Each structure stands twice: as structure tokens, then as C-alpha cells.
Amino acid sequence: MAEIQTIDVKRDKVLVNLKISKAEYETLSNNTSDLILVPTSHTFMSYLLTTGKLGNSNRVMLPKKILEKFDIRILEKKVPARMFSINDNTYLLIKIKKSAFGIPVFKDMEAKE
């Protein structure tokens, strides 16, 4: 697993120097931006998801309490996800909710008479 070697805080930027394994480096696949750095301790990854197979496709089911906590009212039917293994541990990263920040999206409104 990755280890932080140094952290340098300068005004509004934080520079982090990491020591990573070859497997983690290969997972990056030459990507140098849009990376996520998260701890994998049991205290941080405290949500247990129930997985199951419904019909002809696999599903990840989320408890309503977790959806409410993160203010997720509608789940997308198709969400981007990635599974990867590092040091005999397998992780599932799912983008459950897209950012609503940016260009506003307006829904069609029926004309009232």
C-alpha cells in the first residue's frame, strides 16, 4: 500500500510525495491527473454494501440510510465503476453521484393554463 513520504503545505496547495508499489503504479496507467487518494483503514471504509445478483445482471445495493446521508435521491441506472487489486486486497470504486456543480440543467416544465 502507498505511504506518504512528505507533505508540504503552501498557501492553498498541498504537495504530497508518495511511495507506491509497482502494482499501484501499474494501476495508474500513465494517468497523472484526476487521481483519488483515500485511506483504506476499516475506520474510513465503514460502509458495508450488500451485493447480489438480480435477473441477468449483477447489482450493488445501497442502504437507504447511506443514500439519505449523502443526499442521493435518484440512483443512476448505469454508473462508472472500477475494481482493482493491490497486495491481495480487491477494491470497488463506484461513482454513485455526478457533481451537480457547473452548467445548470433545466428540466422541461409544462405550460400552465
Protein backbone atom coordinates (compact mmCIF):
# COMPACT_ATOMS: atom_id res chain seq x y z
CA MET A 1 0.00 0.00 0.00
CA ALA A 2 1.08 3.58 -0.61
CA GLU A 3 2.84 5.52 2.10
CA ILE A 4 3.10 9.28 2.39
CA GLN A 5 6.77 10.27 2.49
CA THR A 6 6.35 14.06 2.80
CA ILE A 7 3.55 16.61 2.92
CA ASP A 8 4.27 20.23 2.01
CA VAL A 9 1.51 22.79 2.63
CA LYS A 10 1.90 26.02 0.67
CA ARG A 11 -0.95 28.52 0.87
CA ASP A 12 -3.91 26.81 -0.83
CA LYS A 13 -1.96 23.84 -2.23
CA VAL A 14 -0.84 20.63 -0.57
CA LEU A 15 2.02 18.71 -2.17
CA VAL A 16 2.24 15.03 -1.24
CA ASN A 17 5.19 12.78 -2.04
CA LEU A 18 4.14 9.13 -2.10
CA LYS A 19 5.96 5.82 -2.03
CA ILE A 20 3.89 3.34 -4.06
CA SER A 21 4.27 -0.28 -5.09
CA LYS A 22 4.76 -1.42 -8.67
CA ALA A 23 1.16 -2.75 -8.73
CA GLU A 24 -0.16 0.67 -7.68
CA TYR A 25 2.00 2.34 -10.34
CA GLU A 26 0.58 -0.02 -12.96
CA THR A 27 -2.95 0.81 -11.78
CA LEU A 28 -2.26 4.47 -12.59
CA SER A 29 -1.71 3.55 -16.26
CA ASN A 30 0.13 6.82 -17.02
CA ASN A 31 -2.69 8.92 -15.54
CA THR A 32 -1.26 11.96 -13.80
CA SER A 33 -4.44 13.87 -13.00
CA ASP A 34 -7.92 13.12 -11.66
CA LEU A 35 -6.47 10.80 -9.05
CA ILE A 36 -8.01 9.98 -5.69
CA LEU A 37 -6.06 9.39 -2.51
CA VAL A 38 -8.06 7.62 0.19
CA PRO A 39 -7.14 5.64 3.26
CA THR A 40 -8.23 2.02 3.34
CA SER A 41 -8.48 1.54 7.08
CA HIS A 42 -11.63 -0.06 8.49
CA THR A 43 -12.48 3.19 10.27
CA PHE A 44 -12.52 5.10 6.95
CA MET A 45 -14.23 2.40 4.87
CA SER A 46 -17.01 1.88 7.37
CA TYR A 47 -19.91 1.24 4.96
CA LEU A 48 -20.82 -2.34 4.19
CA LEU A 49 -22.56 -2.82 0.84
CA THR A 50 -24.72 -5.82 0.07
CA THR A 51 -24.07 -7.24 -3.35
CA GLY A 52 -26.33 -9.65 -5.12
CA LYS A 53 -27.37 -10.96 -8.46
CA LEU A 54 -30.80 -9.95 -9.71
CA GLY A 55 -32.10 -11.20 -13.03
CA ASN A 56 -29.40 -11.41 -15.68
CA SER A 57 -27.11 -8.69 -14.31
CA ASN A 58 -25.13 -8.00 -11.15
CA ARG A 59 -26.27 -5.25 -8.80
CA VAL A 60 -24.75 -3.29 -5.97
CA MET A 61 -27.48 -2.44 -3.49
CA LEU A 62 -27.17 0.60 -1.25
CA PRO A 63 -28.98 1.05 2.05
CA LYS A 64 -31.43 3.95 2.11
CA LYS A 65 -29.68 5.36 5.20
CA ILE A 66 -26.43 5.82 3.28
CA LEU A 67 -28.23 7.36 0.29
CA GLU A 68 -30.03 9.80 2.60
CA LYS A 69 -26.82 10.68 4.42
CA PHE A 70 -25.21 11.76 1.13
CA ASP A 71 -28.42 13.37 -0.20
CA ILE A 72 -28.77 10.94 -3.11
CA ARG A 73 -32.42 10.92 -4.14
CA ILE A 74 -32.15 9.19 -7.52
CA LEU A 75 -29.67 6.47 -8.46
CA GLU A 76 -28.34 6.34 -11.99
CA LYS A 77 -29.03 3.03 -13.73
CA LYS A 78 -25.51 2.81 -15.16
CA VAL A 79 -22.66 4.17 -13.04
CA PRO A 80 -18.94 4.14 -13.80
CA ALA A 81 -17.00 1.74 -11.58
CA ARG A 82 -13.56 0.20 -11.30
CA MET A 83 -12.30 -2.85 -9.43
CA PHE A 84 -8.60 -3.20 -8.71
CA SER A 85 -6.39 -5.42 -6.58
CA ILE A 86 -3.39 -4.28 -4.58
CA ASN A 87 -1.49 -6.55 -2.18
CA ASP A 88 -4.16 -9.30 -2.33
CA ASN A 89 -6.92 -6.80 -1.44
CA THR A 90 -9.61 -6.08 -4.00
CA TYR A 91 -11.38 -2.70 -4.07
CA LEU A 92 -14.51 -1.50 -5.81
CA LEU A 93 -14.69 2.21 -6.55
CA ILE A 94 -18.09 3.43 -7.73
CA LYS A 95 -19.13 6.90 -8.80
CA ILE A 96 -22.65 6.91 -7.36
CA LYS A 97 -23.49 10.58 -7.89
CA LYS A 98 -22.28 13.01 -10.51
CA SER A 99 -21.40 16.51 -9.45
CA ALA A 100 -24.24 18.96 -9.96
CA PHE A 101 -21.76 21.84 -9.86
CA GLY A 102 -21.13 23.58 -13.17
CA ILE A 103 -23.51 24.07 -16.07
CA PRO A 104 -27.11 24.19 -14.84
CA VAL A 105 -29.51 21.57 -16.17
CA PHE A 106 -33.12 22.62 -16.59
CA LYS A 107 -35.97 20.14 -16.69
CA ASP A 108 -38.89 20.64 -19.09
CA MET A 109 -41.74 22.48 -17.43
CA GLU A 110 -45.32 22.03 -18.56
CA ALA A 111 -47.06 25.24 -19.50
CA LYS A 112 -49.81 26.12 -17.03
CA GLU A 113 -53.03 27.46 -18.49
